[in-house]
mmCIF file of C-alpha atoms and ligand atoms in Angstrom:
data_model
loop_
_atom_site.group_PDB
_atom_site.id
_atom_site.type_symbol
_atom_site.label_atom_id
_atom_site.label_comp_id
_atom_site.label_asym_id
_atom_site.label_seq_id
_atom_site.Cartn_x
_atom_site.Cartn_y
_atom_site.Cartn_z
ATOM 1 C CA UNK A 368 95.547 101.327 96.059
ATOM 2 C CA UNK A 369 96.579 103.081 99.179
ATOM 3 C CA UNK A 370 97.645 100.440 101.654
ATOM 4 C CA UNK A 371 98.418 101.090 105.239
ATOM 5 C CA UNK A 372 101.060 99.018 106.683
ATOM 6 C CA UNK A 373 101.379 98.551 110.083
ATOM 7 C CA UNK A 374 104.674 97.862 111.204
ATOM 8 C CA UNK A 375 106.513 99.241 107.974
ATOM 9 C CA UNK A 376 109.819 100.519 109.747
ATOM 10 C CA UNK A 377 110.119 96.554 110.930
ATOM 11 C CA UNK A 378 112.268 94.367 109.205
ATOM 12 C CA UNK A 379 109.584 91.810 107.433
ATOM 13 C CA UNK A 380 107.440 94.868 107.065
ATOM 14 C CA UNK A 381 109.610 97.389 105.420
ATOM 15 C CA UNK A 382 110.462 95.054 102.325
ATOM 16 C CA UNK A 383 106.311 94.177 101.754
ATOM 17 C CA UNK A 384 106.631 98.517 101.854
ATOM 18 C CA UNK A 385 109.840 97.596 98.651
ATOM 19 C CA UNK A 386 107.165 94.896 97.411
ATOM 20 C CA UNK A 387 104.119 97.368 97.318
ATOM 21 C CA UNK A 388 105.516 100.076 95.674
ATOM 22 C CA UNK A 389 106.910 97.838 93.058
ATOM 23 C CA UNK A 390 103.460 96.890 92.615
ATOM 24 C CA UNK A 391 102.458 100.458 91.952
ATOM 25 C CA UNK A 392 100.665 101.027 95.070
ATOM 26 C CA UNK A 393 100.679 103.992 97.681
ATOM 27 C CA UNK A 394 102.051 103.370 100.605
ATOM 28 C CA UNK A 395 101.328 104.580 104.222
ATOM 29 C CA UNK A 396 103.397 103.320 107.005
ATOM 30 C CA UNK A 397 102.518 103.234 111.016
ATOM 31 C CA UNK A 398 104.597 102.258 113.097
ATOM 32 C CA UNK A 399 105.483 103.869 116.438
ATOM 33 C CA UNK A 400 109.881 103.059 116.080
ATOM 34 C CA UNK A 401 109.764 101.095 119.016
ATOM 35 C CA UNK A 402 111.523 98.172 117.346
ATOM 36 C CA UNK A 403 111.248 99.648 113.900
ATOM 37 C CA UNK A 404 113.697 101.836 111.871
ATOM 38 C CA UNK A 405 113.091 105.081 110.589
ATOM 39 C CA UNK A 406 116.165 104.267 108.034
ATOM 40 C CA UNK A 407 114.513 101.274 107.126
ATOM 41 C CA UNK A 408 111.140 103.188 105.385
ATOM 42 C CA UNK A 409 111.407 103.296 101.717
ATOM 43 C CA UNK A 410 111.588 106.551 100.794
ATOM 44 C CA UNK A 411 108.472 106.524 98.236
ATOM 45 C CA UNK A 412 106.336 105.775 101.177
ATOM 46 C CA UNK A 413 105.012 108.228 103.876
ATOM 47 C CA UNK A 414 105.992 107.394 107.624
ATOM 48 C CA UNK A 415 103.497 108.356 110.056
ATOM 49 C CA UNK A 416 105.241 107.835 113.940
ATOM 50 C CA UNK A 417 102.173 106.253 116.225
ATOM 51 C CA UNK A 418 101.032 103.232 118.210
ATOM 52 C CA UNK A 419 98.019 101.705 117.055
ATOM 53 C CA UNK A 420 96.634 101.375 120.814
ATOM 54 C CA UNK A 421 96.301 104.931 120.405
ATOM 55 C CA UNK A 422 93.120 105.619 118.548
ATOM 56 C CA UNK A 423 93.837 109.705 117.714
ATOM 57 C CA UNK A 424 96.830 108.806 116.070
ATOM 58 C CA UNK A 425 95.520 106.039 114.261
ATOM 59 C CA UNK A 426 92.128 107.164 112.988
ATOM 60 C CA UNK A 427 93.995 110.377 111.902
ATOM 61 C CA UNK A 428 95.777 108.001 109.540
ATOM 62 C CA UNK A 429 92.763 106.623 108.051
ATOM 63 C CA UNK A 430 90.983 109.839 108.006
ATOM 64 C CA UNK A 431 93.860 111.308 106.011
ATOM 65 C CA UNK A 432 95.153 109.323 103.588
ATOM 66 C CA UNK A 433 91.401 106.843 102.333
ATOM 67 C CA UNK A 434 92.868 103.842 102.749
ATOM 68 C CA UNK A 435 92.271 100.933 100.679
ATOM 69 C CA UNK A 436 93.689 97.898 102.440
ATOM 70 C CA UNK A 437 96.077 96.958 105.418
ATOM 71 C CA UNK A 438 98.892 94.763 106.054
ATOM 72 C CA UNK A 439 99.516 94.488 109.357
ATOM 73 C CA UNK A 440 102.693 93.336 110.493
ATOM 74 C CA UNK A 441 103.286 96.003 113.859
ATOM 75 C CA UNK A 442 103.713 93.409 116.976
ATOM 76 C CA UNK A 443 106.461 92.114 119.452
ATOM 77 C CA UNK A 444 107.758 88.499 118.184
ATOM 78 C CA UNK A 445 110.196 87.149 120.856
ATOM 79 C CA UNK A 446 108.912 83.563 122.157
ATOM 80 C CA UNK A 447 111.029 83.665 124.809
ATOM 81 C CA UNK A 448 110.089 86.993 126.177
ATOM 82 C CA UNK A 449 106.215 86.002 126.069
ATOM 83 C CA UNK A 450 106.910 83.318 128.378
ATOM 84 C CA UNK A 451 108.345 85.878 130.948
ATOM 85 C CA UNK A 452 105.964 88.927 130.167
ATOM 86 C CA UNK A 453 102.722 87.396 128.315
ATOM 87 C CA UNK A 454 101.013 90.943 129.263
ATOM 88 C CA UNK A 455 103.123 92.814 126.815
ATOM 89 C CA UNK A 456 102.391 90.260 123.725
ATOM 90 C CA UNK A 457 98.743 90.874 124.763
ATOM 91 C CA UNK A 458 98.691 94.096 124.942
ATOM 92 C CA UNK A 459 100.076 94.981 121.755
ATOM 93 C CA UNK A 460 99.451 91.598 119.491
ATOM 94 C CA UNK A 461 96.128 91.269 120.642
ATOM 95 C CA UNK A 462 94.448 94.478 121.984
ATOM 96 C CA UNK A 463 96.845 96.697 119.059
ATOM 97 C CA UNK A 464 95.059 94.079 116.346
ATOM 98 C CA UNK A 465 91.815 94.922 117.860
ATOM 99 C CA UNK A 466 92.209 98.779 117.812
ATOM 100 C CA UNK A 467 93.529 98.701 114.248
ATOM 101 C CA UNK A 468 90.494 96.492 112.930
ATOM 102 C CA UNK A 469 87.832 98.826 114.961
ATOM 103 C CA UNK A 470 89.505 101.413 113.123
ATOM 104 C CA UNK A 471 89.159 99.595 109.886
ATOM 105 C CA UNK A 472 85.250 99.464 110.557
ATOM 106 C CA UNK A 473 84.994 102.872 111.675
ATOM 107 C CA UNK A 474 86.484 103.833 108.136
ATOM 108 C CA UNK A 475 84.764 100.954 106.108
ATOM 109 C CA UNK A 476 88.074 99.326 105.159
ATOM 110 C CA UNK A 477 87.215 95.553 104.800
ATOM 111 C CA UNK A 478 90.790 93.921 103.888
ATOM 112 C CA UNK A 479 93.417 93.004 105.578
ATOM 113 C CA UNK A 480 96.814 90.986 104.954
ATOM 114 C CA UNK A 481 97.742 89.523 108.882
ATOM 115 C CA UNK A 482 101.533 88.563 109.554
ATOM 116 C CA UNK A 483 101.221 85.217 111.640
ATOM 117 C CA UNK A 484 103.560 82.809 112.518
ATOM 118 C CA UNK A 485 104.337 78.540 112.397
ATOM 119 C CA UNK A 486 104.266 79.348 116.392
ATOM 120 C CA UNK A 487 100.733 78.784 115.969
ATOM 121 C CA UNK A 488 101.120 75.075 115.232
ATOM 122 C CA UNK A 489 103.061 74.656 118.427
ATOM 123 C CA UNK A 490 104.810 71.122 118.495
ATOM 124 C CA UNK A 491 103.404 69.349 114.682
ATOM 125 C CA UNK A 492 101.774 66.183 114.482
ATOM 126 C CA UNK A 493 103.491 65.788 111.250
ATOM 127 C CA UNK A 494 105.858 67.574 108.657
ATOM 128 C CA UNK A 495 105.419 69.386 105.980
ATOM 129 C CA UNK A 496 102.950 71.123 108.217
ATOM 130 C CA UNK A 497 100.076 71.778 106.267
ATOM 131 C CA UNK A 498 97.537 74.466 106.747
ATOM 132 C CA UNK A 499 94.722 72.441 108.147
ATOM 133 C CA UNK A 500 96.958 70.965 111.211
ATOM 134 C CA UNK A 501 95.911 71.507 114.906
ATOM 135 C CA UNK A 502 96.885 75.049 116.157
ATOM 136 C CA UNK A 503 98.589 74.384 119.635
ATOM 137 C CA UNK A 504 100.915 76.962 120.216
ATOM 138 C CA UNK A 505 103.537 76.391 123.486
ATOM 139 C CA UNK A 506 104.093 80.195 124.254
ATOM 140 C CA UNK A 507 101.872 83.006 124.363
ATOM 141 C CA UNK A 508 103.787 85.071 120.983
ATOM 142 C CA UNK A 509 101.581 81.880 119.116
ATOM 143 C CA UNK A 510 98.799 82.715 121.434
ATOM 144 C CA UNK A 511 98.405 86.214 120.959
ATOM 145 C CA UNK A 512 99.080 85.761 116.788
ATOM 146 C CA UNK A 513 96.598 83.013 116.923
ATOM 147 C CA UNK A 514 93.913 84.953 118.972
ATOM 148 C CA UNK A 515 93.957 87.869 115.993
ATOM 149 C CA UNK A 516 93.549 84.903 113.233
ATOM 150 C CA UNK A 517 90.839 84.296 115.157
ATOM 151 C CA UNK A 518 89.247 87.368 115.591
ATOM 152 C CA UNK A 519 89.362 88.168 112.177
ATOM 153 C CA UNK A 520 87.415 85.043 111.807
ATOM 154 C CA UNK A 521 84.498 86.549 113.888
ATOM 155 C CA UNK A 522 84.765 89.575 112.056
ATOM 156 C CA UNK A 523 84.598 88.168 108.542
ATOM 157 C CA UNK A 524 81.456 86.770 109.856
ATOM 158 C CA UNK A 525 80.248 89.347 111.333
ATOM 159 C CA UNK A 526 81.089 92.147 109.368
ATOM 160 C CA UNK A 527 82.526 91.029 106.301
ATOM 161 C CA UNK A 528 86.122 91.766 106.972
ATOM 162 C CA UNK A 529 88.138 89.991 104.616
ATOM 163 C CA UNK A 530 91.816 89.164 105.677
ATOM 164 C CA UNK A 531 94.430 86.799 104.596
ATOM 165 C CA UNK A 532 96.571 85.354 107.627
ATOM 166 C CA UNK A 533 100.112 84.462 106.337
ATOM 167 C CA UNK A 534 101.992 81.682 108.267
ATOM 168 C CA UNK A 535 105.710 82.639 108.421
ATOM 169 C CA UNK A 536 108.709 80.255 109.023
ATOM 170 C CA UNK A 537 111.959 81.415 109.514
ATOM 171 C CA UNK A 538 112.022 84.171 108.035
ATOM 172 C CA UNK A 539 115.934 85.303 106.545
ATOM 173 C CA UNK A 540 117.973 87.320 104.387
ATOM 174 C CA UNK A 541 117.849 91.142 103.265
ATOM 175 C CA UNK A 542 116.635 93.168 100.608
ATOM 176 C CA UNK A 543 118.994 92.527 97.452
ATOM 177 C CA UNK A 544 120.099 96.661 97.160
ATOM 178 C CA UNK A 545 121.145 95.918 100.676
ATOM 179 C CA UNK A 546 120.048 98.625 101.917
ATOM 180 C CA UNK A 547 117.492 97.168 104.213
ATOM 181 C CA UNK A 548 117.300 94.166 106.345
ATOM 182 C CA UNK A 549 117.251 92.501 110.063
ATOM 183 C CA UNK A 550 118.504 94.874 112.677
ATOM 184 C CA UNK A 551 116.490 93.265 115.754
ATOM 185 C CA UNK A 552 117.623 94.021 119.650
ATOM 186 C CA UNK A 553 118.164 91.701 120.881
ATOM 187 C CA UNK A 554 118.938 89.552 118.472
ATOM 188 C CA UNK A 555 117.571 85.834 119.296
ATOM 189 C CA UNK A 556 117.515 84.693 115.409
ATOM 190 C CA UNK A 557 120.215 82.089 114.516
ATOM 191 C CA UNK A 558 121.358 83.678 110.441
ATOM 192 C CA UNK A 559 121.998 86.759 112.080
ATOM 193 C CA UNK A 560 123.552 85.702 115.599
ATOM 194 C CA UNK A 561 126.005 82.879 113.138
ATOM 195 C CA UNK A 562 127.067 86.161 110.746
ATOM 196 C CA UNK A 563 127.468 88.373 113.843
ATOM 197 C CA UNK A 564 129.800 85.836 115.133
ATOM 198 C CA UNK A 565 131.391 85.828 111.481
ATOM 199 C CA UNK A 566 131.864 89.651 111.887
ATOM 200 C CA UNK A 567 133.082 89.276 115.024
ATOM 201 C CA UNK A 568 130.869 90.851 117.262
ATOM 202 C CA UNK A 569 130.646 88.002 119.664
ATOM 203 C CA UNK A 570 133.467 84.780 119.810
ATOM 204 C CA UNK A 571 131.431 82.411 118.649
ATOM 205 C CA UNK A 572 128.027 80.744 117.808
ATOM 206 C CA UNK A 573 126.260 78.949 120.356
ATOM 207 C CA UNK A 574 124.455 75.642 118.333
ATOM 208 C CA UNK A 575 121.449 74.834 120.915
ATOM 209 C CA UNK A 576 120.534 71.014 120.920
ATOM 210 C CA UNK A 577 122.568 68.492 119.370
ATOM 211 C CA UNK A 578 120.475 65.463 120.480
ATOM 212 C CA UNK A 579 117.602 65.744 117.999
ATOM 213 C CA UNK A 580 115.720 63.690 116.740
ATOM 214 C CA UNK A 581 117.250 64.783 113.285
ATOM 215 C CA UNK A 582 120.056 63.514 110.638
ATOM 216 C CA UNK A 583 122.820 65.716 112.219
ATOM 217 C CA UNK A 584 120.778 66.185 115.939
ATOM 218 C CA UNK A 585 120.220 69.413 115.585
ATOM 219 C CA UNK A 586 116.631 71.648 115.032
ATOM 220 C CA UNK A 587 115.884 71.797 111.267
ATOM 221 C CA UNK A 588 114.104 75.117 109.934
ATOM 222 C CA UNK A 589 112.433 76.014 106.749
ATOM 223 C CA UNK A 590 113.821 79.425 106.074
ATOM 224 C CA UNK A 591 112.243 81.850 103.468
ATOM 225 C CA UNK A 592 113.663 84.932 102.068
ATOM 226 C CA UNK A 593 112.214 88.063 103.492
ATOM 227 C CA UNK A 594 111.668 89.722 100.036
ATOM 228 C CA UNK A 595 109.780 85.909 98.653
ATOM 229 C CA UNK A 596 108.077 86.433 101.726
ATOM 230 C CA UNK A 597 106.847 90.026 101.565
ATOM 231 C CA UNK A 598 106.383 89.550 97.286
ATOM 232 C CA UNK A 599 103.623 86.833 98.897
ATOM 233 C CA UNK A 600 101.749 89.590 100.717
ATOM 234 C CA UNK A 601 101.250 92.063 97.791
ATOM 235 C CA UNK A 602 99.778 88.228 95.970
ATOM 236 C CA UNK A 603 97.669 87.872 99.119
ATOM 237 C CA UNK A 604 96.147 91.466 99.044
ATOM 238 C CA UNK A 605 95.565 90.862 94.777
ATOM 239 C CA UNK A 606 93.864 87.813 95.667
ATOM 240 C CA UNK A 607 91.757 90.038 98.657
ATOM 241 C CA UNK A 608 90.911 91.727 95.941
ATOM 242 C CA UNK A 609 89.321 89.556 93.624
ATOM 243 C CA UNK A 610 85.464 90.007 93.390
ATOM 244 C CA UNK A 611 84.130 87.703 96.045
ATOM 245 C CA UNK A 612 87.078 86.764 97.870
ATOM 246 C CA UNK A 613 87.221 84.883 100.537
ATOM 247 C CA UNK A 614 89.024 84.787 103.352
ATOM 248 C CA UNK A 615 92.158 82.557 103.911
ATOM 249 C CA UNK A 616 95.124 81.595 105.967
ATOM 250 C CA UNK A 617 98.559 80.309 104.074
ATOM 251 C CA UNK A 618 101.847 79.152 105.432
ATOM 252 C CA UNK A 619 104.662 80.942 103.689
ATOM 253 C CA UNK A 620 107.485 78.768 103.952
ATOM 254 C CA UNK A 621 109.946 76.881 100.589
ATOM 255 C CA UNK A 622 109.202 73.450 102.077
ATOM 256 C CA UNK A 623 112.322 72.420 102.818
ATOM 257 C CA UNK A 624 114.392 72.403 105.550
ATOM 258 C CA UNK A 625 117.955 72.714 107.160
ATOM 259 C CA UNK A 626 120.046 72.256 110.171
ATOM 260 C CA UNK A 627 121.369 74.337 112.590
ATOM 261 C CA UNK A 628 125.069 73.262 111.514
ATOM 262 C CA UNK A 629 123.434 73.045 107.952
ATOM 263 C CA UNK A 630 123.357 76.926 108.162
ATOM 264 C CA UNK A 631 126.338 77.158 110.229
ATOM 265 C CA UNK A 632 128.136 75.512 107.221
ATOM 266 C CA UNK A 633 126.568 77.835 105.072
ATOM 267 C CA UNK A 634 127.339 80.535 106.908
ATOM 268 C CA UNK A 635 131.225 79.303 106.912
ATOM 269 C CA UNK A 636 131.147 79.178 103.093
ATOM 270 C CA UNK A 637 129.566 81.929 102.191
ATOM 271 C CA UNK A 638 131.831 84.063 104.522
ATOM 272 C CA UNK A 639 134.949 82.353 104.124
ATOM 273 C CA UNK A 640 135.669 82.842 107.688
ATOM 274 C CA UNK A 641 135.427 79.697 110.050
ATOM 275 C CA UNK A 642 132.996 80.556 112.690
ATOM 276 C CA UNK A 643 133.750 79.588 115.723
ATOM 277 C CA UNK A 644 131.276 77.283 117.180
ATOM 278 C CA UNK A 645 130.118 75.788 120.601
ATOM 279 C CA UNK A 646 127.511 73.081 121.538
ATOM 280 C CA UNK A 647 125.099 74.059 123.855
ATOM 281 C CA UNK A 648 122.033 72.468 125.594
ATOM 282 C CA UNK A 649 118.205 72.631 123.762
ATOM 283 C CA UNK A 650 116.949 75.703 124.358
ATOM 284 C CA UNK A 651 113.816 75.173 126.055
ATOM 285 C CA UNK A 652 110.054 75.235 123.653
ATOM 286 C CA UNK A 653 112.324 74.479 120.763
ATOM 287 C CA UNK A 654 110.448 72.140 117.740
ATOM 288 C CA UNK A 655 112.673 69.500 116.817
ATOM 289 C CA UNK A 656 111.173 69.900 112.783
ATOM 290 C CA UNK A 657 109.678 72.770 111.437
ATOM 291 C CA UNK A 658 108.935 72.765 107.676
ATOM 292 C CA UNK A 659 105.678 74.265 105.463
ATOM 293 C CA UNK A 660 103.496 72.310 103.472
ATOM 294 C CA UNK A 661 103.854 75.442 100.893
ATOM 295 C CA UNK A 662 101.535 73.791 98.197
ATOM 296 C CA UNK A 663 98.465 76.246 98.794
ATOM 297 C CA UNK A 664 100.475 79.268 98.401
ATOM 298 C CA UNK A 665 101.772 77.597 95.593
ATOM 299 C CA UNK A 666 98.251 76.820 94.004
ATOM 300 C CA UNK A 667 96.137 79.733 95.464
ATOM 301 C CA UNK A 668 97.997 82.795 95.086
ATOM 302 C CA UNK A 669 100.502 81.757 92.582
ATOM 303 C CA UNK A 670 103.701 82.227 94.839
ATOM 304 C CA UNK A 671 106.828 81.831 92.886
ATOM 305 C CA UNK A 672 110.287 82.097 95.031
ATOM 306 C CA UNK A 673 113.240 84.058 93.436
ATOM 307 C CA UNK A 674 115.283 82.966 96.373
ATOM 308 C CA UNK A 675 114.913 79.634 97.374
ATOM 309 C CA UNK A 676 118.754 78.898 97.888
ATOM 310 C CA UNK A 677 120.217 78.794 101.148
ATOM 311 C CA UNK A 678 123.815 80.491 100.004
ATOM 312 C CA UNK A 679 121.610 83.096 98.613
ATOM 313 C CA UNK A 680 120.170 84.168 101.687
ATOM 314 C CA UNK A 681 122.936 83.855 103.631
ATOM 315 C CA UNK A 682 124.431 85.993 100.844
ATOM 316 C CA UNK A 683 122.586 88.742 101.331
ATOM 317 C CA UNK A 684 122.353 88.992 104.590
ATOM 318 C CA UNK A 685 125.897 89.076 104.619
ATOM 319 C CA UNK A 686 125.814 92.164 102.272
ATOM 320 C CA UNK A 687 123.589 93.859 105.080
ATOM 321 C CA UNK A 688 125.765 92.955 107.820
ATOM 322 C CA UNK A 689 128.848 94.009 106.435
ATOM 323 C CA UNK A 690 127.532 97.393 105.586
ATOM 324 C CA UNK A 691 125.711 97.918 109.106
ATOM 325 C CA UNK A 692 127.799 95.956 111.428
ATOM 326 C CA UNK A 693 125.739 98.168 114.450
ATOM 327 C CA UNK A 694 122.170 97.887 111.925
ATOM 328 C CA UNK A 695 120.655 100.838 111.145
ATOM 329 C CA UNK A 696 122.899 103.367 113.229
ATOM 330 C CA UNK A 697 126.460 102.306 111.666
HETATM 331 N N1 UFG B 1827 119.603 78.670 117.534
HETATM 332 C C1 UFG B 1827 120.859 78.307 117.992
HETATM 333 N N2 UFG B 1827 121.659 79.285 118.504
HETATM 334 C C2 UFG B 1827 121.278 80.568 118.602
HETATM 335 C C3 UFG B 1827 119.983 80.929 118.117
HETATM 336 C C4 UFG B 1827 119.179 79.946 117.595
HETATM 337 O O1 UFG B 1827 121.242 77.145 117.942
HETATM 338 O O2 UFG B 1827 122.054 81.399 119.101
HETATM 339 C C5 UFG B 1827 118.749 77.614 116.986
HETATM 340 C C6 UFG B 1827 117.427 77.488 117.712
HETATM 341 O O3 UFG B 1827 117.574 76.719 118.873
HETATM 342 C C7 UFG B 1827 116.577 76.834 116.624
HETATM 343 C C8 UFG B 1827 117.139 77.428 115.319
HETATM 344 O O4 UFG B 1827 118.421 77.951 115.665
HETATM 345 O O5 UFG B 1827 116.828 75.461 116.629
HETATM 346 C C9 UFG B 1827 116.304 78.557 114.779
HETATM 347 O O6 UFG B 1827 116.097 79.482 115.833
HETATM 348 P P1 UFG B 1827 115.583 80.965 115.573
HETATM 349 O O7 UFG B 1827 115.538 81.650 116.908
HETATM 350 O O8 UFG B 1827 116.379 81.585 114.497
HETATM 351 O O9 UFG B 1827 114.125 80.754 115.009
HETATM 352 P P2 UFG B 1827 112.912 79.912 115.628
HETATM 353 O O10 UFG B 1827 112.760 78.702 114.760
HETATM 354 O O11 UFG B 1827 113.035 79.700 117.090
HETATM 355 O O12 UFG B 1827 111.759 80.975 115.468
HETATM 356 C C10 UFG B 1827 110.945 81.013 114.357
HETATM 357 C C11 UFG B 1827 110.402 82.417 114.216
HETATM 358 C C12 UFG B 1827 109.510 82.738 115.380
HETATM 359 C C13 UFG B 1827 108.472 81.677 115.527
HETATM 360 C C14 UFG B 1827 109.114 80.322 115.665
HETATM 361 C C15 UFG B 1827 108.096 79.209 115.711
HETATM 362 O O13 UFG B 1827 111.455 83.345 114.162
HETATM 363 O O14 UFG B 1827 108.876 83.990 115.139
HETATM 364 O O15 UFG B 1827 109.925 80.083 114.537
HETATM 365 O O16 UFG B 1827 108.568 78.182 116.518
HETATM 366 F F1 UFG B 1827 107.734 81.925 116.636
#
């Protein structure tokens, strides 16, 4: 199939680009290199430079290359930052999500694989969070990735636009060649702000909240590989696929979690240098527990992790680190 992936040059989208082509598909990536990477586009694929808010560039896409299905993953994913500029998540979340699926009508192109977030729970009523819990979300990034879930809702119904929403946790490690990974500025993420510390590009780690509600009293994350992760799309657009499929929304997380000093620890081993640490206050809109109920991945699209093991991901990121201490530029 040829599959247009929004948001390829991005660091969750350019390994589903690794995962697709893997798969045997053809792969066309948008993505205007705001926070993408031209470095980071497999070189199999074709990179076409636009914004998906503007509709010349994009319908030339889908004029050119009779696309078959689209996994969208282009948007701005900083909570923090969509509690200070909410217009900005809007504008490109929302109103890019529309422009791409009024493309995707225009062209008769009628699946899509959506890259949401556990943000759209907001605070759980209970862990594992399971699919069918209350959507709440405390900052507008959950907002705006909610909104689109929900639009493609309404458009299923109305049109018959098929999509699969995918749920992510945190999201971690890099591709195992090591030649791709998480180059984000700035960098808000705790695996890569603990190994940046490790490589010494700041003095030390700062561990936010010790006063949790949690074994150790601090946050506890359920953190996926990035290449399980994107392998779960290319299942979601097979199952798209499927003669009468329906559409679906799945968390993609391993169902277990860890601590902040969990990771730290993990972070100390696998490097075998002793991070330097320092306890800091919560930082505000932080979820004490957040862990996926993965069991209707598990059962529906037939997800099977290759890299459910903490060290593992730590691992690799490491390997991507050390070779691009700056990201993509060293
Ligand atoms: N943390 C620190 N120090 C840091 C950075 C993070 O202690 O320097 C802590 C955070 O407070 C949190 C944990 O590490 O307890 C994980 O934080 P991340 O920023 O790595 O990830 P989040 O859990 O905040 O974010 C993830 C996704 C978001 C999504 C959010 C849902 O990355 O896209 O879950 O709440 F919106």
């Amino acid at each position: 199939m040829n599959v247009l992936v929004c948001g390829g040059a991005g660091y969750i989208g350019s390994h589903a680009v690794i995962e697709l082509l893997e798969a045997g598909h053809n792969v066309i990536v948008f993505d205007n290199l705001e926070k993408g990477h031209r470095a980071a586009v497999a070189e199999d694929a074709t990179l076409v430079v636009g914004d998906l808010r503007d509709p010349v560039a994009l319908e030339g896409v889908f004029a050119d290359h009779s696309i078959d299905a689209v996994m969208h993953f282009a948007a701005y994913s900083l909570v923090g930052e969509s509690v200070t500029q909410p217009d900005k998540y809007y504008d490109n979340n929302v109103y890019g999500s529309y422009c791409l699926l009024q493309a995707m009508r225009k062209f008769n192109v009628n699946k899509i694989v959506f890259s949401s977030t556990a943000a759209t729970y907001g605070e759980p009523e209970q862990v594992p969070i399971t699919e069918e819990q209350k959507t709440v979300p405390t900052n507008p990034y959950g907002e705006t990735k909610l909104a689109v879930e929900k639009m493609l809702g309404w458009y299923d119904r109305a049109y018959g636009l098929k999509s699969m929403c995918l749920r992510y946790f945190n999201v971690a490690g890099a591709h195992e060649s090591g030649t791709i990974g998480e180059d984000h500025t700035p960098e808000t993420h705790l695996i890569p702000l603990v190994l940046g510390a490790a490589l010494g590009k700041t003095d030390c780690i700062r561990i936010f909240g010790t006063d949790y509600d949690t074994p150790d009293g601090t946050c506890i994350r359920d953190y996926i590989h990035v290449s399980d992760l994107a392998a779960a799309h290319v299942l979601a657009l097979a199952k798209l696929c499927e003669p009468g499929a329906e559409s679906n929304i799945y968390n993609l997380g391993y169902g277990h979690g860890f601590s902040n000093l969990e990771i730290l620890e993990a972070a100390r081993r696998v490097t075998g240098i002793p991070i330097r640490a320092e306890m800091a206050d919560r930082r505000p809109g932080d979820p004490s527990i957040l862990i996926a109920s993965s069991d209707a991945v598990v059962r529906d699209l037939g997800f099977a992790p290759r890299y459910d093991d903490l060290d593992v991901i730590i691992q690799s990121a490491w390997a991507f680190f050390k070779a691009h201490p700056n990201g993509y530029e060293s």
